[in-house]
Amino acid sequence: MATAEKKSHALAPDTLKDFLREMLLIRRFEEMVEERFRAGELPGFLHVAIGQEAVAVGVCRALDDGDVIASTHRAHGHTLAKGTHPNELMAELYGKIEGCSHGYGGSMHLYDVERGNLGANAVVGGGLPAIVGSALAFKLRSEPRVAVAFFGDGATNIGTFHESMNLAQLWGVPAVFVLENNHYAESTPAKQQLPIDDLTKRADAYGMHAMKIDGQDVEVVYHAAKKALKHARDGKGPVFLHVETYRLTGHYIGDPQVYRPKEEVRELRRTQDPVEKLRSALELPDGEWEAMEREVAEIVEGSVEFAKAGTDPKPEDALKNIYA
Amino acid sequence: MAEKLLVEAINDCFHVELERDENVMVMGEDVGRAGGVFRATAGLRDRFGPDRCVDTPLAEAGILGTAVGLCMAGWRPVCEMQYDAFSYPALDQLITHVGRYRWRTGGGMEFPVTIRMPYGGGVRAPELHDDSPETYYVHTPGIKVAIPSTPADAKGLLAAAIRDPDPVVILEPKLHYRTLRGEVPEGEHVTPLGKARLAREGTDLTLVAYGSMVPLSEAAADALAGEASVEVLDLRSLKPLDEEALLASAAKTGRVVIVQEAPRVAGFAAEIAAVLAEKAILDLQGPVLRVTGYDVPYPYWQIEDAYMPSVERVVDAARKLLAF
């Protein structure tokens, strides 16, 4: 059954400031992505996770070095939080060789093999089976590592989600399934796509240990993720970490969001912004906040400069790396 | 060399390859305790343990997706799809991920996975146990495809697939699992991918075939003895394709009939015909002809013989071409 997780003990202010800085970096990075998209520099389809930064940071900061993640189509935050440099990420969005997927992947196929990022995924639910396989590999080799899947509420309706939950629990593999429940599958609200109110029941159906938490409080996310990871690492089987969160923007950049009232977004921005929440909880002096903003802005602007100065791939590069 | 049935040669290959490399593992439905519905994996669980011969739930996308994760951690999984048409749920993982990862990661990830399945008709089974789905696999970038027609090649091509750094799909003619016996080399035996086999030499006309259509083509060549000297080219590997062997045979005989069990439109025979049109047009004495299945679901047993290419249909096509 689900258990409501509360803060068990407070993190040191410096640690929380570090989390705040990371969340702010993700926020400003994604705002820059929106801006560059609107300026016509970034073509294609881009999804930002503004409002969900505490999930990416809280979970990724709880990981050990050897742990791996699989991300979603809303992947910039997970990727940055797992340690990919903003330069490499921005260069990927600009389609440059210097990008983390060498300009082959783009926003929805971000990889960083060295840092244990097994990839973003344009197909909803697509990365889940691979996480089960990675976790099975860790178990078979008795390695104390955990594989973590991020996915949304929409993904819990897809076949690979159910196959993965079943296999993971059956084999007792060290995996953590992080459900980022932002209450919308693209444009479809929960009540139109889900026959149950509480998605934690999805885990109950497989006999999987589950936790349900507030995803707008990074400290809560961090502590819950630590517990879930320990459970998995100790050989007690997989964990379903149900995180309640909010997407403060559209499904994609440019989404007119006709499916929800403007008031809803305004209210969410006022009450559920994880960056603002942590900033006020920390009672950060204005000077310190402004310094943090300046530092982050410099990194983000630097990433755009780095990306623009990058190397364009040649058409013949598309013919490489199909086979060994 | 010992005489073995085709399915015994596959089983022999598994015993040799799992002994040779401790990273090789087998997974699929009923492959462990039951030894597979066709007994291809018999004895593996007892000899190598349940971690290297994994019984899975009925979940093809989950099986192949799990194999993706296992590959990322250094395993060389061999996934059994119980029947040809049961592989379609796994196309989700194959098309969206397995064939693309190496490319997306700029060569950063390697996927030495083998997917094998019994394919084809002639065994009086209902429709979804008789398909010839090779075209779906051949058409997917990043995937290699091989189809043996003899016990020796069934062993050798599977060994090549297991050792290959890329994803390889092996389709095994289930009609011949227990109806075809032949000499099989003892111990390690590898048939390289991308090399066709001249099953029979001739000078007047070439029958191009693969899998279960090779013995049929040889029977057709026998039936034409006295009228024409017929060459039979067993492609063995559809991708990579041995164009050199194909073009050499076309240049020698000047007449080509392609025999394919799968439905006609956009089948692999069409690809062979296109290669000949592009590269052998001046060598040809007449049109390239195809003998194929029909563009219908595979029919039930009362009429399946009318669907399957027969010796008579192949002989008719050959005579038509010889008289052109």
XYZ file of C-alpha atoms in Angstrom:
648
model
C 0.000 0.000 0.000
C 0.993 3.583 -0.464
C 2.450 5.414 2.431
C 2.503 9.168 2.673
C 6.116 10.227 3.047
C 7.005 13.193 5.204
C 10.346 14.843 5.717
C 12.196 12.603 8.126
C 15.031 14.992 8.811
C 16.138 18.299 7.428
C 19.015 18.606 5.006
C 21.793 21.107 5.696
C 21.063 24.599 4.261
C 24.120 24.385 2.006
C 22.847 21.143 0.492
C 19.467 22.708 -0.114
C 21.090 25.783 -1.669
C 22.949 23.417 -3.982
C 19.606 21.778 -4.905
C 18.084 25.215 -5.476
C 20.932 26.221 -7.735
C 20.523 23.013 -9.777
C 16.757 23.501 -10.069
C 17.252 27.117 -11.077
C 19.781 26.061 -13.686
C 17.263 23.603 -15.189
C 14.530 26.288 -15.091
C 16.620 28.964 -16.781
C 18.037 26.448 -19.259
C 14.531 25.436 -20.326
C 13.368 29.040 -20.498
C 16.308 29.702 -22.787
C 15.287 26.696 -24.896
C 11.799 28.215 -25.194
C 13.271 31.570 -26.142
C 15.642 30.137 -28.764
C 12.783 28.016 -30.156
C 10.612 31.122 -30.541
C 13.521 32.936 -32.145
C 13.578 30.201 -34.780
C 16.989 28.824 -33.846
C 15.775 25.485 -32.518
C 13.471 23.658 -34.932
C 11.549 20.488 -34.230
C 9.452 19.457 -31.283
C 10.567 20.413 -27.790
C 9.052 19.553 -24.440
C 10.066 21.372 -21.286
C 9.450 20.213 -17.707
C 9.014 23.606 -16.077
C 7.437 22.905 -12.693
C 8.896 19.388 -12.402
C 12.489 20.356 -11.526
C 12.280 19.073 -7.941
C 11.639 15.540 -9.189
C 14.703 15.474 -11.444
C 16.986 17.027 -8.832
C 15.578 15.203 -5.806
C 15.871 11.786 -7.443
C 19.174 12.274 -9.262
C 20.902 13.743 -6.190
C 19.878 10.627 -4.263
C 21.589 8.298 -6.779
C 24.927 6.591 -6.292
C 27.576 6.933 -9.001
C 26.898 3.561 -10.657
C 23.131 3.954 -10.828
C 21.491 4.427 -14.219
C 18.389 6.272 -15.396
C 16.083 6.192 -18.380
C 14.266 9.401 -19.147
C 11.233 10.532 -21.120
C 10.403 12.971 -23.922
C 10.577 15.700 -21.243
C 14.229 15.008 -20.571
C 16.304 18.170 -20.182
C 15.984 18.259 -16.382
C 16.833 14.588 -15.836
C 19.799 14.887 -18.158
C 21.251 17.953 -16.453
C 20.576 16.527 -12.986
C 22.360 13.274 -13.939
C 25.463 15.297 -14.679
C 25.556 16.113 -18.371
C 27.104 19.540 -18.902
C 24.673 22.231 -20.111
C 27.034 22.898 -23.039
C 26.707 19.333 -24.280
C 22.940 19.390 -23.856
C 22.441 22.726 -25.635
C 24.797 21.607 -28.416
C 22.628 18.520 -28.895
C 19.509 20.666 -29.264
C 21.372 22.671 -31.899
C 22.211 19.351 -33.651
C 25.961 19.728 -33.234
C 28.630 17.017 -33.141
C 29.622 18.275 -29.679
C 26.151 17.368 -28.342
C 25.665 14.561 -25.856
C 24.196 12.387 -28.629
C 26.657 13.800 -31.199
C 23.860 15.635 -32.983
C 22.020 12.417 -33.857
C 19.414 12.433 -31.104
C 18.021 15.832 -30.233
C 15.788 16.762 -27.332
C 13.961 13.438 -27.165
C 17.000 11.180 -27.555
C 19.535 12.537 -25.128
C 22.124 9.990 -24.043
C 25.098 10.093 -21.759
C 26.449 6.580 -21.493
C 29.412 7.569 -19.324
C 27.138 9.169 -16.737
C 24.648 6.312 -16.678
C 21.946 8.067 -18.669
C 20.474 5.323 -20.851
C 18.474 7.804 -22.770
C 15.490 9.982 -23.239
C 12.671 8.470 -25.199
C 10.206 9.842 -27.736
C 7.971 6.794 -27.343
C 6.036 7.032 -24.086
C 6.938 4.077 -21.880
C 9.742 3.086 -24.250
C 12.582 3.131 -21.736
C 10.884 1.045 -19.063
C 11.792 -2.467 -20.291
C 15.451 -1.461 -20.701
C 15.498 -0.346 -17.081
C 14.199 -3.768 -16.051
C 16.973 -5.353 -18.130
C 19.666 -3.134 -16.623
C 18.396 -3.922 -13.140
C 18.318 -7.637 -13.964
C 21.922 -7.390 -15.152
C 22.935 -5.738 -11.850
C 21.164 -8.471 -9.918
C 22.712 -11.299 -11.937
C 26.188 -9.847 -11.373
C 25.464 -9.019 -7.701
C 26.389 -5.372 -8.315
C 24.966 -2.910 -5.743
C 23.472 -0.674 -8.419
C 19.937 0.502 -9.111
C 18.206 1.319 -12.404
C 15.685 4.161 -12.316
C 12.911 4.804 -14.825
C 11.217 8.183 -15.144
C 7.806 8.230 -16.817
C 4.531 10.108 -16.651
C 0.925 9.300 -15.812
C 0.191 8.819 -19.519
C 2.749 6.024 -19.677
C 0.879 3.954 -17.112
C -1.667 3.184 -19.823
C 0.885 1.673 -22.182
C 1.646 -2.031 -22.511
C 5.391 -1.802 -21.856
C 4.664 -0.177 -18.476
C 2.652 -3.188 -17.364
C 5.078 -5.730 -18.803
C 7.953 -3.934 -17.079
C 6.225 -3.673 -13.693
C 5.332 -7.357 -13.854
C 8.829 -8.493 -14.873
C 10.547 -6.271 -12.317
C 8.454 -7.504 -9.423
C 8.539 -11.123 -10.596
C 12.337 -11.097 -10.775
C 12.793 -8.842 -7.745
C 15.235 -6.588 -9.589
C 16.787 -3.407 -8.129
C 14.695 -0.869 -10.033
C 12.848 2.279 -9.010
C 9.889 3.393 -11.110
C 9.488 7.146 -10.726
C 6.005 8.170 -11.823
C 5.987 11.914 -12.492
C 2.252 12.394 -12.263
C 1.641 15.827 -13.752
C -2.033 14.994 -14.304
C -1.986 15.414 -18.072
C -1.145 12.925 -20.823
C -0.083 15.489 -23.414
C -3.384 17.436 -23.550
C -5.648 14.841 -21.950
C -6.504 15.375 -18.285
C -6.339 12.471 -15.833
C -10.083 11.955 -15.601
C -10.295 11.377 -19.351
C -7.475 8.850 -19.562
C -7.387 7.048 -16.225
C -10.160 4.874 -14.773
C -8.736 5.098 -11.243
C -8.067 8.106 -9.013
C -4.890 6.913 -7.368
C -2.182 5.591 -9.662
C -0.451 3.979 -6.701
C -2.987 1.202 -7.242
C -1.085 0.330 -10.399
C 1.796 -0.821 -8.175
C -0.542 -2.634 -5.800
C -1.723 -4.689 -8.770
C 1.787 -6.105 -9.110
C 2.470 -6.420 -5.392
C 5.159 -3.761 -5.698
C 6.218 -1.590 -2.757
C 4.961 1.947 -3.390
C 5.354 5.429 -1.970
C 3.328 8.529 -2.812
C 4.916 11.919 -2.284
C 4.725 15.641 -2.995
C 6.970 16.278 -5.975
C 7.098 20.061 -5.541
C 9.234 19.786 -2.400
C 12.730 18.723 -3.393
C 13.646 17.670 0.110
C 10.686 15.289 0.276
C 11.607 13.873 -3.125
C 15.234 13.422 -2.086
C 14.408 11.559 1.132
C 11.816 9.335 -0.542
C 14.210 8.546 -3.396
C 16.937 7.660 -0.889
C 14.556 5.226 0.813
C 13.388 3.721 -2.457
C 16.940 3.303 -3.725
C 18.042 1.672 -0.466
C 15.108 -0.731 -0.615
C 16.075 -1.739 -4.156
C 19.821 -1.830 -3.458
C 19.281 -4.012 -0.384
C 17.715 -6.678 -2.568
C 14.173 -6.112 -1.349
C 12.820 -5.646 -4.862
C 11.653 -2.740 -6.990
C 9.837 0.352 -5.729
C 7.103 2.445 -7.316
C 7.687 6.080 -6.394
C 4.522 8.000 -7.176
C 5.396 11.689 -7.355
C 2.610 14.272 -7.539
C 3.870 17.126 -9.672
C 2.694 19.891 -11.970
C 3.606 20.991 -15.442
C 3.494 24.786 -15.359
C 3.687 25.093 -19.173
C 2.180 23.346 -22.185
C 2.901 19.837 -23.376
C 5.245 21.253 -26.021
C 6.694 24.671 -26.598
C 3.974 26.631 -28.362
C 1.118 24.525 -26.952
C -1.906 26.928 -26.669
C -3.233 24.750 -23.784
C -6.843 25.016 -24.864
C -7.563 21.993 -22.688
C -7.201 23.825 -19.387
C -8.322 27.212 -18.045
C -5.695 29.940 -17.884
C -6.630 30.408 -14.243
C -5.453 26.865 -13.467
C -1.977 27.597 -14.783
C -1.842 30.959 -12.977
C -2.870 29.299 -9.722
C -0.342 26.482 -10.135
C 2.409 28.980 -10.854
C 1.469 30.870 -7.704
C 1.245 27.853 -5.392
C 3.191 24.961 -6.907
C 6.431 26.374 -8.269
C 9.148 24.145 -6.725
C 11.870 26.758 -7.248
C 9.891 29.496 -5.492
C 8.878 27.122 -2.731
C 12.442 26.198 -1.904
C 13.643 29.781 -2.249
C 11.112 31.013 0.298
C 11.648 28.036 2.607
C 15.346 28.845 2.650
C 14.616 32.538 3.260
C 17.449 33.310 0.893
C 18.610 36.953 1.132
C 17.997 38.927 -2.071
C 21.705 39.370 -2.648
C 22.390 35.666 -2.522
C 19.459 34.904 -4.858
C 20.625 37.508 -7.356
C 24.133 36.076 -7.261
C 22.716 32.613 -7.923
C 20.669 33.983 -10.825
C 23.740 35.655 -12.311
C 25.818 32.500 -12.013
C 23.122 30.367 -13.643
C 22.473 32.913 -16.410
C 26.153 32.898 -17.258
C 26.172 29.092 -17.567
C 23.036 29.063 -19.718
C 24.207 31.884 -21.990
C 27.554 30.120 -22.222
C 25.840 26.940 -23.338
C 24.137 28.776 -26.209
C 27.441 30.292 -27.298
C 29.090 26.876 -27.062
C 26.302 25.274 -29.083
C 26.307 27.929 -31.809
C 30.063 27.613 -32.208
C 29.749 23.817 -32.532
C 30.374 21.661 -35.576
C 27.542 20.874 -37.967
C 27.321 17.191 -38.874
C 27.890 16.300 -42.525
C 25.190 14.404 -44.464
C 27.479 11.375 -44.706
C 27.656 11.229 -40.902
C 24.087 9.860 -41.007
C 25.473 6.735 -42.671
C 27.779 5.960 -39.775
C 27.103 3.901 -36.655
C 24.215 1.888 -38.049
C 26.301 -1.238 -37.617
C 29.539 -1.920 -35.760
C 30.646 -34.715 -38.206
C 27.381 -36.000 -36.884
C 23.989 -36.120 -38.562
C 21.506 -33.908 -36.799
C 18.001 -32.635 -37.255
C 17.795 -28.880 -37.879
C 16.454 -28.168 -34.386
C 19.116 -30.404 -32.836
C 21.770 -28.339 -34.599
C 20.333 -25.183 -32.998
C 20.373 -26.816 -29.585
C 23.969 -27.945 -30.196
C 24.899 -24.341 -31.048
C 23.448 -23.085 -27.765
C 25.376 -25.620 -25.724
C 28.624 -24.668 -27.476
C 28.101 -20.889 -27.323
C 26.919 -20.721 -23.694
C 29.928 -22.830 -22.704
C 32.288 -20.638 -24.747
C 31.115 -17.245 -23.457
C 29.648 -16.706 -19.991
C 27.949 -13.497 -21.146
C 25.656 -15.399 -23.503
C 22.208 -16.030 -22.080
C 18.876 -17.238 -23.399
C 15.479 -15.829 -22.526
C 11.945 -16.452 -23.677
C 8.649 -18.163 -23.093
C 9.008 -21.796 -21.955
C 12.713 -21.893 -22.848
C 13.916 -23.108 -19.441
C 12.155 -25.960 -17.695
C 10.253 -26.944 -20.821
C 13.282 -26.503 -23.106
C 11.229 -24.496 -25.618
C 8.111 -25.615 -27.469
C 10.324 -27.002 -30.232
C 13.034 -28.154 -27.792
C 15.611 -25.743 -29.242
C 16.819 -24.791 -25.752
C 16.567 -28.249 -24.158
C 19.067 -28.942 -21.403
C 20.365 -25.365 -21.130
C 18.700 -24.550 -17.819
C 20.034 -27.707 -16.179
C 23.528 -27.167 -17.521
C 23.939 -23.384 -17.189
C 21.378 -22.489 -14.517
C 18.191 -20.413 -14.460
C 20.107 -17.101 -14.674
C 21.422 -17.976 -18.129
C 18.318 -19.674 -19.441
C 15.516 -17.443 -18.248
C 11.864 -18.427 -18.397
C 9.853 -15.258 -19.005
C 6.184 -14.345 -18.828
C 4.296 -14.022 -22.119
C 5.494 -10.491 -22.811
C 7.420 -10.102 -26.062
C 8.000 -6.344 -25.859
C 9.140 -6.839 -22.269
C 11.474 -9.673 -23.261
C 13.195 -7.716 -26.008
C 13.189 -4.502 -23.968
C 14.778 -6.345 -21.072
C 17.396 -7.662 -23.472
C 18.188 -4.050 -24.395
C 18.989 -3.310 -20.763
C 21.013 -6.505 -20.451
C 23.079 -5.545 -23.509
C 23.808 -2.170 -21.930
C 25.345 -4.049 -19.010
C 27.493 -6.360 -21.127
C 25.333 -9.441 -21.637
C 24.713 -11.097 -25.008
C 21.083 -12.152 -24.733
C 19.389 -14.490 -27.191
C 15.635 -13.931 -27.160
C 13.305 -16.607 -28.389
C 10.026 -15.499 -29.898
C 7.883 -18.591 -29.645
C 6.350 -18.177 -33.113
C 6.876 -15.803 -36.032
C 3.699 -13.810 -35.433
C 4.253 -13.694 -31.678
C 7.192 -11.420 -32.441
C 4.953 -8.537 -33.510
C 4.539 -7.061 -30.004
C 8.354 -7.005 -29.850
C 8.504 -4.934 -33.060
C 7.682 -2.023 -30.749
C 11.085 -2.335 -29.086
C 12.898 -3.527 -32.209
C 11.864 -0.700 -34.496
C 11.827 2.145 -31.981
C 14.966 1.233 -30.050
C 17.026 -1.864 -30.821
C 17.898 -0.865 -34.364
C 18.546 2.781 -33.470
C 20.523 2.903 -30.248
C 23.981 2.554 -31.769
C 23.236 5.332 -34.242
C 21.568 7.632 -31.724
C 24.490 7.346 -29.357
C 27.054 7.968 -32.064
C 28.368 4.436 -31.605
C 28.394 4.759 -27.812
C 26.161 1.768 -27.150
C 26.453 -1.769 -28.457
C 23.574 -4.206 -28.839
C 24.783 -7.762 -29.380
C 21.278 -9.200 -29.078
C 20.009 -12.147 -31.084
C 16.304 -12.612 -31.728
C 15.361 -16.005 -33.075
C 12.032 -17.450 -34.000
C 10.477 -20.357 -35.863
C 8.903 -19.037 -39.059
C 6.843 -20.139 -42.030
C 4.067 -22.516 -42.920
C 3.506 -26.075 -43.978
C 2.865 -27.426 -40.491
C -0.952 -27.334 -40.498
C -1.085 -24.655 -37.811
C -3.554 -21.750 -37.680
C -2.664 -18.426 -39.248
C -0.572 -16.638 -36.604
C 1.817 -19.586 -36.394
C 2.820 -19.595 -40.060
C 3.974 -16.127 -41.028
C 7.117 -15.219 -42.924
C 7.848 -11.780 -41.471
C 11.387 -11.294 -42.798
C 10.539 -8.098 -44.667
C 9.610 -6.230 -41.472
C 13.003 -7.015 -40.016
C 15.039 -6.437 -43.166
C 13.367 -3.049 -43.583
C 14.443 -1.912 -40.114
C 17.775 -0.021 -40.116
C 20.323 -1.375 -37.677
C 19.049 -4.961 -37.796
C 20.691 -7.913 -39.555
C 18.642 -10.868 -40.768
C 19.646 -14.452 -41.514
C 17.582 -17.523 -42.433
C 19.201 -20.973 -42.496
C 18.021 -23.791 -44.729
C 20.281 -26.619 -43.515
C 21.135 -28.012 -40.071
C 24.783 -26.955 -40.459
C 23.790 -23.374 -41.290
C 21.192 -23.329 -38.524
C 24.054 -23.912 -36.122
C 26.572 -21.699 -37.899
C 24.358 -18.673 -38.523
C 23.080 -18.696 -34.929
C 26.665 -18.788 -33.674
C 27.536 -15.878 -35.986
C 24.537 -13.930 -34.680
C 25.456 -14.533 -31.050
C 29.030 -13.367 -31.678
C 28.009 -10.375 -33.806
C 28.189 -6.914 -32.210
C 24.850 -5.914 -33.775
C 21.255 -7.030 -33.329
C 20.553 -10.063 -35.522
C 17.197 -11.668 -36.259
C 17.312 -15.370 -37.144
C 14.252 -16.950 -38.718
C 14.280 -20.732 -38.512
C 12.145 -22.822 -40.893
C 9.919 -24.638 -38.433
C 8.695 -26.958 -41.196
C 12.204 -28.390 -41.288
C 12.992 -28.478 -37.553
C 12.341 -32.204 -37.501
C 12.017 -33.092 -41.170
C 15.473 -32.077 -42.344
C 18.582 -33.933 -41.278
C 22.158 -33.165 -42.279
C 25.828 -33.221 -41.390
C 26.692 -30.689 -38.679
C 30.280 -29.857 -37.657
C 31.115 -30.697 -34.044
C 32.064 -27.991 -31.523
C 32.430 -24.358 -32.556
C 30.991 -23.709 -35.996
C 30.343 -20.259 -37.453
C 28.720 -19.478 -40.806
C 29.589 -15.850 -41.569
C 26.699 -13.439 -42.081
C 26.503 -11.960 -45.565
C 27.709 -15.044 -47.479
C 25.334 -16.914 -49.770
C 25.665 -20.636 -50.472
C 25.527 -22.237 -53.897
C 23.196 -25.099 -53.048
C 23.378 -26.456 -56.579
C 25.383 -25.436 -59.642
C 23.759 -24.906 -63.009
C 24.154 -22.929 -66.222
C 20.702 -22.115 -67.648
C 18.654 -20.583 -64.845
C 19.053 -19.520 -61.208
C 16.506 -20.149 -58.477
C 17.165 -17.667 -55.651
C 15.732 -18.788 -52.307
C 16.219 -18.810 -48.554
C 15.007 -20.872 -45.629
C 12.365 -23.462 -46.357
C 12.184 -22.438 -50.016
C 15.701 -23.799 -50.644
C 14.850 -27.525 -50.418
C 11.717 -26.760 -52.467
C 13.844 -25.054 -55.119
C 16.213 -28.010 -55.170
C 13.247 -30.315 -55.768
C 12.179 -28.023 -58.618
C 15.691 -28.205 -60.066
C 15.426 -32.008 -59.948
C 12.080 -31.855 -61.717
C 13.650 -29.754 -64.487
C 16.571 -32.139 -64.977
C 16.785 -33.094 -68.649
C 15.224 -29.767 -69.684
C 17.647 -27.300 -68.169
C 20.665 -27.014 -65.910
C 19.321 -25.137 -62.858
C 21.389 -23.351 -60.245
C 20.022 -22.866 -56.702
C 21.394 -19.966 -54.696
C 20.670 -20.094 -50.952
C 20.986 -16.488 -49.725
C 21.374 -17.530 -46.049
C 21.706 -13.882 -45.033
C 19.175 -11.273 -46.225
C 20.919 -8.357 -44.572
C 23.771 -8.015 -45.204
C 23.036 -9.445 -48.651
C 25.705 -11.255 -50.680
C 25.210 -9.188 -53.825
C 28.379 -10.550 -55.340
C 27.097 -14.133 -55.312
C 23.707 -13.013 -56.620
C 25.173 -10.998 -59.497
C 27.687 -13.725 -60.356
C 24.935 -16.327 -60.667
C 22.731 -13.957 -62.709
C 25.665 -13.247 -65.008
C 26.292 -16.963 -65.438
C 22.734 -18.157 -66.175
C 21.053 -14.962 -67.400
C 17.716 -16.114 -65.974
C 16.499 -15.628 -62.419
C 13.412 -16.849 -60.588
C 13.068 -15.805 -56.938
C 11.108 -18.039 -54.596
C 9.584 -16.536 -51.477
C 6.988 -17.900 -49.082
C 5.929 -14.498 -47.721
C 3.126 -12.417 -49.318
C 4.107 -10.905 -52.624
C 3.901 -7.100 -52.387
C 7.158 -5.513 -51.215
C 8.485 -8.910 -50.164
C 12.209 -9.629 -50.149
C 11.960 -11.065 -53.671
C 11.088 -7.554 -54.841
C 14.348 -6.265 -53.357
C 16.316 -8.996 -55.141
C 14.548 -8.130 -58.399
C 15.425 -4.461 -57.880
C 19.097 -5.258 -57.326
C 19.130 -7.316 -60.529
C 17.370 -4.528 -62.449
C 19.926 -2.007 -61.261
C 23.084 -4.050 -61.584
C 22.537 -7.027 -63.883
C 20.155 -5.815 -66.595
C 22.576 -6.488 -69.440
C 23.250 -10.021 -68.192
C 19.602 -11.022 -68.228
C 17.985 -13.046 -71.030
C 14.470 -12.444 -69.753
C 12.407 -10.855 -67.006
C 13.087 -11.602 -63.367
C 10.184 -13.713 -62.117
C 8.844 -14.233 -58.610
C 7.080 -17.235 -57.116
C 5.554 -16.081 -53.831
C 2.762 -16.447 -51.324
C -0.345 -14.340 -51.807
C -1.369 -11.020 -50.269
C -3.724 -12.633 -47.782
C -3.364 -13.802 -44.190
C -1.810 -17.251 -44.089
C -4.714 -19.671 -44.756
C -5.817 -22.530 -42.527
C -4.681 -26.075 -43.272
C -7.358 -27.132 -45.769
C -6.062 -24.612 -48.282
C -2.555 -23.828 -47.084
C -0.922 -25.973 -49.799
C -2.507 -23.722 -52.407
C -0.922 -20.696 -50.731
C 2.581 -22.088 -50.375
C 4.908 -21.948 -53.387
C 5.025 -25.481 -54.770
C 7.476 -27.378 -56.959
C 4.911 -27.109 -59.760
C 4.648 -23.312 -59.492
C 8.436 -22.960 -59.461
C 8.798 -25.319 -62.452
C 6.104 -23.396 -64.353
C 7.877 -20.094 -63.743
C 11.204 -21.589 -64.798
C 9.729 -23.003 -68.019
C 8.102 -19.686 -68.831
C 11.413 -17.912 -68.409
C 13.384 -20.537 -70.341
C 10.934 -20.110 -73.235
C 11.072 -16.304 -73.193
